[in-house]
């Protein structure tokens, strides 16, 4: 949290907004949207509820802003740029590895966002789930289109492209949940080794073997 303040002792608007977002993230991640109140969030931030509503018109607007802060991070843009480089080089393993690594890194960096999404699913909070789908669907489509293109080029087996994406994402996400949220410490390998293993498992399953590729090219 930044400590820049006005001469009168009041926090700058941008700093106050970040403070409120962090307090809200903490409460929403432990109580869900339905369980956390603006009164509790205000108390955690050391302000009154009136301060919250000065920056956010409603609890829902505050919740949406918390989710937006994740999607708008510079790390997200850097990750997409790295993915695009792998796609431009037709580096299938690099695409899968970077995708899985980003998911696991999200758990390691701040699992509170992942907890919020789990709460949204458990609560049936459709607004939170729809907001996440709006953010995630374009990414899913980007990967699906890439897999489909590589299949047409004969580099990958003809599995449903969506299933391929769900498979690699599921490995990384499940591992993140087990280790970061459930506390399992049964695997001795570090995260990079785990991601490499997931990538190798996937590539052995979806990479087109040379004989099949040659037969396909002769048709």
PDB file of C-alpha atoms in Angstrom:
ATOM      1  CA  UNK A   1       0.000   0.000   0.000  1.00  0.00           C
ATOM      2  CA  UNK A   2       1.335   3.438  -0.866  1.00  0.00           C
ATOM      3  CA  UNK A   3       1.718   5.956   1.915  1.00  0.00           C
ATOM      4  CA  UNK A   4       1.476   9.153  -0.130  1.00  0.00           C
ATOM      5  CA  UNK A   5      -0.939  11.560   1.598  1.00  0.00           C
ATOM      6  CA  UNK A   6      -2.199  15.065   1.190  1.00  0.00           C
ATOM      7  CA  UNK A   7      -0.925  17.763   3.467  1.00  0.00           C
ATOM      8  CA  UNK A   8      -4.233  17.556   5.331  1.00  0.00           C
ATOM      9  CA  UNK A   9      -3.441  13.947   6.176  1.00  0.00           C
ATOM     10  CA  UNK A  10      -5.876  12.291   3.777  1.00  0.00           C
ATOM     11  CA  UNK A  11      -4.727   9.592   1.403  1.00  0.00           C
ATOM     12  CA  UNK A  12      -4.567  10.284  -2.326  1.00  0.00           C
ATOM     13  CA  UNK A  13      -7.591   8.920  -4.211  1.00  0.00           C
ATOM     14  CA  UNK A  14      -5.532   6.380  -6.162  1.00  0.00           C
ATOM     15  CA  UNK A  15      -3.823   5.098  -3.030  1.00  0.00           C
ATOM     16  CA  UNK A  16      -7.116   4.893  -1.160  1.00  0.00           C
ATOM     17  CA  UNK A  17      -8.682   2.957  -4.007  1.00  0.00           C
ATOM     18  CA  UNK A  18      -5.825   0.436  -3.981  1.00  0.00           C
ATOM     19  CA  UNK A  19      -6.148   0.115  -0.204  1.00  0.00           C
ATOM     20  CA  UNK A  20      -9.867  -0.592  -0.465  1.00  0.00           C
ATOM     21  CA  UNK A  21      -9.346  -3.099  -3.282  1.00  0.00           C
ATOM     22  CA  UNK A  22      -6.786  -5.028  -1.230  1.00  0.00           C
ATOM     23  CA  UNK A  23      -9.024  -5.079   1.843  1.00  0.00           C
ATOM     24  CA  UNK A  24     -11.953  -6.221  -0.308  1.00  0.00           C
ATOM     25  CA  UNK A  25      -9.834  -8.901  -1.983  1.00  0.00           C
ATOM     26  CA  UNK A  26      -8.905 -10.285   1.427  1.00  0.00           C
ATOM     27  CA  UNK A  27     -12.495 -10.379   2.705  1.00  0.00           C
ATOM     28  CA  UNK A  28     -14.083 -11.660  -0.509  1.00  0.00           C
ATOM     29  CA  UNK A  29     -11.471 -14.417  -0.732  1.00  0.00           C
ATOM     30  CA  UNK A  30     -12.287 -15.659   2.779  1.00  0.00           C
ATOM     31  CA  UNK A  31     -16.033 -15.059   2.926  1.00  0.00           C
ATOM     32  CA  UNK A  32     -17.230 -14.841  -0.654  1.00  0.00           C
ATOM     33  CA  UNK A  33     -19.391 -12.078  -2.066  1.00  0.00           C
ATOM     34  CA  UNK A  34     -22.381 -12.993   0.076  1.00  0.00           C
ATOM     35  CA  UNK A  35     -20.442 -13.368   3.315  1.00  0.00           C
ATOM     36  CA  UNK A  36     -18.298 -10.225   3.191  1.00  0.00           C
ATOM     37  CA  UNK A  37     -19.956  -6.917   4.063  1.00  0.00           C
ATOM     38  CA  UNK A  38     -18.901  -3.392   3.156  1.00  0.00           C
ATOM     39  CA  UNK A  39     -18.844  -2.635   6.884  1.00  0.00           C
ATOM     40  CA  UNK A  40     -16.226  -5.369   7.415  1.00  0.00           C
ATOM     41  CA  UNK A  41     -14.214  -4.212   4.408  1.00  0.00           C
ATOM     42  CA  UNK A  42     -14.258  -0.638   5.679  1.00  0.00           C
ATOM     43  CA  UNK A  43     -13.115  -1.768   9.129  1.00  0.00           C
ATOM     44  CA  UNK A  44     -10.280  -3.807   7.604  1.00  0.00           C
ATOM     45  CA  UNK A  45      -9.162  -0.721   5.662  1.00  0.00           C
ATOM     46  CA  UNK A  46      -9.512   1.535   8.708  1.00  0.00           C
ATOM     47  CA  UNK A  47     -12.164   3.755   7.091  1.00  0.00           C
ATOM     48  CA  UNK A  48     -15.902   4.292   7.223  1.00  0.00           C
ATOM     49  CA  UNK A  49     -18.393   2.727   4.822  1.00  0.00           C
ATOM     50  CA  UNK A  50     -18.969   6.206   3.413  1.00  0.00           C
ATOM     51  CA  UNK A  51     -15.370   6.193   2.139  1.00  0.00           C
ATOM     52  CA  UNK A  52     -16.015   2.938   0.279  1.00  0.00           C
ATOM     53  CA  UNK A  53     -19.112   4.337  -1.422  1.00  0.00           C
ATOM     54  CA  UNK A  54     -17.234   7.487  -2.323  1.00  0.00           C
ATOM     55  CA  UNK A  55     -14.991   5.323  -4.527  1.00  0.00           C
ATOM     56  CA  UNK A  56     -17.402   2.525  -5.487  1.00  0.00           C
ATOM     57  CA  UNK A  57     -21.163   3.038  -5.939  1.00  0.00           C
ATOM     58  CA  UNK A  58     -22.050  -0.415  -4.604  1.00  0.00           C
ATOM     59  CA  UNK A  59     -20.656  -3.598  -3.126  1.00  0.00           C
ATOM     60  CA  UNK A  60     -21.058  -5.198  -6.536  1.00  0.00           C
ATOM     61  CA  UNK A  61     -18.996  -2.439  -8.164  1.00  0.00           C
ATOM     62  CA  UNK A  62     -16.259  -3.004  -5.580  1.00  0.00           C
ATOM     63  CA  UNK A  63     -16.322  -6.748  -6.256  1.00  0.00           C
ATOM     64  CA  UNK A  64     -16.090  -6.174 -10.012  1.00  0.00           C
ATOM     65  CA  UNK A  65     -13.182  -3.774  -9.520  1.00  0.00           C
ATOM     66  CA  UNK A  66     -11.338  -6.448  -7.526  1.00  0.00           C
ATOM     67  CA  UNK A  67     -11.746  -8.923 -10.383  1.00  0.00           C
ATOM     68  CA  UNK A  68     -10.747  -6.284 -12.940  1.00  0.00           C
ATOM     69  CA  UNK A  69      -7.527  -5.561 -11.049  1.00  0.00           C
ATOM     70  CA  UNK A  70      -6.398  -9.100 -11.822  1.00  0.00           C
ATOM     71  CA  UNK A  71      -7.294  -8.976 -15.513  1.00  0.00           C
ATOM     72  CA  UNK A  72      -5.689  -5.558 -16.004  1.00  0.00           C
ATOM     73  CA  UNK A  73      -2.334  -6.416 -14.452  1.00  0.00           C
ATOM     74  CA  UNK A  74       0.813  -5.853 -16.511  1.00  0.00           C
ATOM     75  CA  UNK A  75       1.777  -9.484 -15.867  1.00  0.00           C
ATOM     76  CA  UNK A  76      -1.262 -10.558 -17.870  1.00  0.00           C
ATOM     77  CA  UNK A  77      -0.179  -8.505 -20.897  1.00  0.00           C
ATOM     78  CA  UNK A  78       3.387  -9.812 -20.663  1.00  0.00           C
ATOM     79  CA  UNK A  79       2.104 -13.377 -20.515  1.00  0.00           C
ATOM     80  CA  UNK A  80      -0.056 -12.945 -23.623  1.00  0.00           C
ATOM     81  CA  UNK A  81       2.897 -11.425 -25.491  1.00  0.00           C
ATOM     82  CA  UNK A  82       5.073 -14.404 -24.570  1.00  0.00           C
ATOM     83  CA  UNK A  83       2.354 -16.827 -25.681  1.00  0.00           C
ATOM     84  CA  UNK A  84       2.047 -15.061 -29.017  1.00  0.00           C
ATOM     85  CA  UNK A  85       5.795 -15.422 -29.621  1.00  0.00           C
ATOM     86  CA  UNK A  86       5.528 -19.196 -29.142  1.00  0.00           C
ATOM     87  CA  UNK A  87       2.496 -19.329 -31.432  1.00  0.00           C
ATOM     88  CA  UNK A  88       4.282 -17.360 -34.144  1.00  0.00           C
ATOM     89  CA  UNK A  89       7.132 -19.914 -34.041  1.00  0.00           C
ATOM     90  CA  UNK A  90       4.744 -22.904 -34.000  1.00  0.00           C
ATOM     91  CA  UNK A  91       6.359 -23.915 -30.702  1.00  0.00           C
ATOM     92  CA  UNK A  92       3.622 -26.221 -29.465  1.00  0.00           C
ATOM     93  CA  UNK A  93       5.436 -27.281 -26.301  1.00  0.00           C
ATOM     94  CA  UNK A  94       6.262 -23.651 -25.532  1.00  0.00           C
ATOM     95  CA  UNK A  95       2.611 -22.663 -25.888  1.00  0.00           C
ATOM     96  CA  UNK A  96       1.432 -25.389 -23.524  1.00  0.00           C
ATOM     97  CA  UNK A  97       4.243 -24.810 -21.040  1.00  0.00           C
ATOM     98  CA  UNK A  98       3.664 -21.057 -20.851  1.00  0.00           C
ATOM     99  CA  UNK A  99      -0.083 -21.552 -20.472  1.00  0.00           C
ATOM    100  CA  UNK A 100       0.285 -24.043 -17.633  1.00  0.00           C
ATOM    101  CA  UNK A 101       3.008 -21.984 -15.936  1.00  0.00           C
ATOM    102  CA  UNK A 102       0.809 -18.865 -15.941  1.00  0.00           C
ATOM    103  CA  UNK A 103      -2.011 -20.735 -14.206  1.00  0.00           C
ATOM    104  CA  UNK A 104       0.241 -22.151 -11.509  1.00  0.00           C
ATOM    105  CA  UNK A 105       2.020 -18.809 -11.074  1.00  0.00           C
ATOM    106  CA  UNK A 106      -1.368 -17.210 -10.430  1.00  0.00           C
ATOM    107  CA  UNK A 107      -1.838 -19.502  -7.431  1.00  0.00           C
ATOM    108  CA  UNK A 108       1.663 -18.846  -6.149  1.00  0.00           C
ATOM    109  CA  UNK A 109       1.500 -15.062  -6.584  1.00  0.00           C
ATOM    110  CA  UNK A 110      -1.869 -14.502  -4.896  1.00  0.00           C
ATOM    111  CA  UNK A 111      -4.262 -17.402  -4.394  1.00  0.00           C
ATOM    112  CA  UNK A 112      -6.919 -15.012  -3.104  1.00  0.00           C
ATOM    113  CA  UNK A 113      -8.183 -14.414  -6.635  1.00  0.00           C
ATOM    114  CA  UNK A 114      -8.579 -18.151  -7.152  1.00  0.00           C
ATOM    115  CA  UNK A 115     -10.441 -18.430  -3.842  1.00  0.00           C
ATOM    116  CA  UNK A 116     -12.848 -15.704  -4.953  1.00  0.00           C
ATOM    117  CA  UNK A 117     -13.706 -17.677  -8.095  1.00  0.00           C
ATOM    118  CA  UNK A 118     -14.241 -20.858  -6.088  1.00  0.00           C
ATOM    119  CA  UNK A 119     -16.566 -18.944  -3.751  1.00  0.00           C
ATOM    120  CA  UNK A 120     -18.453 -17.551  -6.757  1.00  0.00           C
ATOM    121  CA  UNK A 121     -19.025 -21.087  -8.036  1.00  0.00           C
ATOM    122  CA  UNK A 122     -20.110 -22.378  -4.625  1.00  0.00           C
ATOM    123  CA  UNK A 123     -22.390 -19.401  -4.005  1.00  0.00           C
ATOM    124  CA  UNK A 124     -23.836 -19.508  -7.498  1.00  0.00           C
ATOM    125  CA  UNK A 125     -22.795 -15.879  -7.873  1.00  0.00           C
ATOM    126  CA  UNK A 126     -23.487 -15.589 -11.588  1.00  0.00           C
ATOM    127  CA  UNK A 127     -22.114 -12.074 -11.910  1.00  0.00           C
ATOM    128  CA  UNK A 128     -18.691 -13.161 -10.684  1.00  0.00           C
ATOM    129  CA  UNK A 129     -18.701 -16.253 -12.874  1.00  0.00           C
ATOM    130  CA  UNK A 130     -19.870 -14.312 -15.942  1.00  0.00           C
ATOM    131  CA  UNK A 131     -17.184 -11.717 -15.349  1.00  0.00           C
ATOM    132  CA  UNK A 132     -14.538 -14.449 -15.261  1.00  0.00           C
ATOM    133  CA  UNK A 133     -15.903 -16.080 -18.426  1.00  0.00           C
ATOM    134  CA  UNK A 134     -15.784 -12.718 -20.204  1.00  0.00           C
ATOM    135  CA  UNK A 135     -12.088 -12.504 -19.347  1.00  0.00           C
ATOM    136  CA  UNK A 136     -11.222 -16.172 -19.916  1.00  0.00           C
ATOM    137  CA  UNK A 137     -13.222 -16.942 -23.076  1.00  0.00           C
ATOM    138  CA  UNK A 138     -11.073 -14.875 -25.506  1.00  0.00           C
ATOM    139  CA  UNK A 139      -7.957 -16.569 -24.109  1.00  0.00           C
ATOM    140  CA  UNK A 140      -9.561 -19.980 -24.507  1.00  0.00           C
ATOM    141  CA  UNK A 141     -10.508 -19.159 -28.100  1.00  0.00           C
ATOM    142  CA  UNK A 142      -6.978 -17.959 -28.871  1.00  0.00           C
ATOM    143  CA  UNK A 143      -5.528 -21.273 -27.720  1.00  0.00           C
ATOM    144  CA  UNK A 144      -8.267 -23.330 -29.359  1.00  0.00           C
ATOM    145  CA  UNK A 145      -7.699 -21.638 -32.718  1.00  0.00           C
ATOM    146  CA  UNK A 146      -3.963 -22.234 -32.437  1.00  0.00           C
ATOM    147  CA  UNK A 147      -4.415 -25.950 -31.668  1.00  0.00           C
ATOM    148  CA  UNK A 148      -6.915 -26.284 -34.528  1.00  0.00           C
ATOM    149  CA  UNK A 149      -4.461 -24.649 -36.950  1.00  0.00           C
ATOM    150  CA  UNK A 150      -1.634 -26.931 -35.891  1.00  0.00           C
ATOM    151  CA  UNK A 151      -3.929 -29.921 -36.373  1.00  0.00           C
ATOM    152  CA  UNK A 152      -4.755 -28.810 -39.904  1.00  0.00           C
ATOM    153  CA  UNK A 153      -1.026 -28.525 -40.557  1.00  0.00           C
ATOM    154  CA  UNK A 154      -0.577 -32.130 -39.449  1.00  0.00           C
ATOM    155  CA  UNK A 155       1.569 -31.335 -36.402  1.00  0.00           C
ATOM    156  CA  UNK A 156      -0.943 -32.429 -33.757  1.00  0.00           C
ATOM    157  CA  UNK A 157      -3.442 -35.262 -33.439  1.00  0.00           C
ATOM    158  CA  UNK A 158      -7.084 -34.550 -34.182  1.00  0.00           C
ATOM    159  CA  UNK A 159      -8.416 -34.359 -30.644  1.00  0.00           C
ATOM    160  CA  UNK A 160     -11.034 -31.722 -29.910  1.00  0.00           C
ATOM    161  CA  UNK A 161      -8.950 -28.520 -29.531  1.00  0.00           C
ATOM    162  CA  UNK A 162     -11.041 -27.418 -26.570  1.00  0.00           C
ATOM    163  CA  UNK A 163     -10.366 -30.673 -24.779  1.00  0.00           C
ATOM    164  CA  UNK A 164      -6.622 -30.217 -25.295  1.00  0.00           C
ATOM    165  CA  UNK A 165      -6.764 -26.775 -23.677  1.00  0.00           C
ATOM    166  CA  UNK A 166      -8.906 -27.983 -20.781  1.00  0.00           C
ATOM    167  CA  UNK A 167      -6.496 -30.874 -20.201  1.00  0.00           C
ATOM    168  CA  UNK A 168      -3.347 -28.772 -19.810  1.00  0.00           C
ATOM    169  CA  UNK A 169      -5.200 -26.088 -17.831  1.00  0.00           C
ATOM    170  CA  UNK A 170      -6.737 -28.742 -15.599  1.00  0.00           C
ATOM    171  CA  UNK A 171      -3.362 -30.222 -14.711  1.00  0.00           C
ATOM    172  CA  UNK A 172      -1.932 -26.878 -13.643  1.00  0.00           C
ATOM    173  CA  UNK A 173      -5.055 -25.702 -11.853  1.00  0.00           C
ATOM    174  CA  UNK A 174      -5.567 -28.923  -9.934  1.00  0.00           C
ATOM    175  CA  UNK A 175      -1.929 -28.890  -8.843  1.00  0.00           C
ATOM    176  CA  UNK A 176      -2.304 -25.268  -7.741  1.00  0.00           C
ATOM    177  CA  UNK A 177      -5.407 -26.099  -5.710  1.00  0.00           C
ATOM    178  CA  UNK A 178      -3.838 -29.144  -4.075  1.00  0.00           C
ATOM    179  CA  UNK A 179      -0.613 -27.409  -3.098  1.00  0.00           C
ATOM    180  CA  UNK A 180      -1.680 -23.803  -2.465  1.00  0.00           C
ATOM    181  CA  UNK A 181      -5.206 -24.195  -1.090  1.00  0.00           C
ATOM    182  CA  UNK A 182      -5.308 -27.745   0.297  1.00  0.00           C
ATOM    183  CA  UNK A 183      -1.749 -27.785   1.581  1.00  0.00           C
ATOM    184  CA  UNK A 184      -0.531 -31.024  -0.031  1.00  0.00           C
ATOM    185  CA  UNK A 185       3.284 -31.249  -0.110  1.00  0.00           C
ATOM    186  CA  UNK A 186       3.697 -34.770  -1.441  1.00  0.00           C
ATOM    187  CA  UNK A 187       5.595 -33.873  -4.644  1.00  0.00           C
ATOM    188  CA  UNK A 188       9.262 -33.022  -4.178  1.00  0.00           C
ATOM    189  CA  UNK A 189       9.814 -31.486  -7.628  1.00  0.00           C
ATOM    190  CA  UNK A 190       9.797 -27.700  -7.967  1.00  0.00           C
ATOM    191  CA  UNK A 191       7.139 -25.903  -9.985  1.00  0.00           C
ATOM    192  CA  UNK A 192       9.269 -25.657 -13.122  1.00  0.00           C
ATOM    193  CA  UNK A 193       9.875 -29.411 -13.116  1.00  0.00           C
ATOM    194  CA  UNK A 194       6.174 -30.065 -12.566  1.00  0.00           C
ATOM    195  CA  UNK A 195       5.185 -27.808 -15.473  1.00  0.00           C
ATOM    196  CA  UNK A 196       7.764 -29.504 -17.701  1.00  0.00           C
ATOM    197  CA  UNK A 197       6.256 -32.882 -16.759  1.00  0.00           C
ATOM    198  CA  UNK A 198       2.734 -31.689 -17.547  1.00  0.00           C
ATOM    199  CA  UNK A 199       3.936 -30.357 -20.904  1.00  0.00           C
ATOM    200  CA  UNK A 200       5.722 -33.596 -21.780  1.00  0.00           C
ATOM    201  CA  UNK A 201       2.675 -35.659 -20.853  1.00  0.00           C
ATOM    202  CA  UNK A 202       0.510 -33.518 -23.114  1.00  0.00           C
ATOM    203  CA  UNK A 203       2.946 -33.430 -26.028  1.00  0.00           C
ATOM    204  CA  UNK A 204       3.359 -37.212 -26.011  1.00  0.00           C
ATOM    205  CA  UNK A 205      -0.398 -37.501 -26.220  1.00  0.00           C
ATOM    206  CA  UNK A 206      -1.168 -34.909 -28.892  1.00  0.00           C
ATOM    207  CA  UNK A 207       1.944 -34.770 -31.087  1.00  0.00           C
ATOM    208  CA  UNK A 208       1.378 -36.443 -34.435  1.00  0.00           C
ATOM    209  CA  UNK A 209       3.774 -39.352 -35.003  1.00  0.00           C
ATOM    210  CA  UNK A 210       5.978 -39.117 -38.092  1.00  0.00           C
ATOM    211  CA  UNK A 211       4.484 -42.122 -39.903  1.00  0.00           C
ATOM    212  CA  UNK A 212       0.948 -40.803 -39.529  1.00  0.00           C
ATOM    213  CA  UNK A 213       2.050 -37.357 -40.621  1.00  0.00           C
ATOM    214  CA  UNK A 214       3.694 -38.724 -43.786  1.00  0.00           C
ATOM    215  CA  UNK A 215       0.609 -40.783 -44.605  1.00  0.00           C
ATOM    216  CA  UNK A 216      -1.540 -37.729 -44.166  1.00  0.00           C
ATOM    217  CA  UNK A 217       0.660 -35.655 -46.431  1.00  0.00           C
ATOM    218  CA  UNK A 218       0.411 -38.270 -49.221  1.00  0.00           C
ATOM    219  CA  UNK A 219      -3.372 -37.992 -49.332  1.00  0.00           C
TER     220      UNK A 219
END
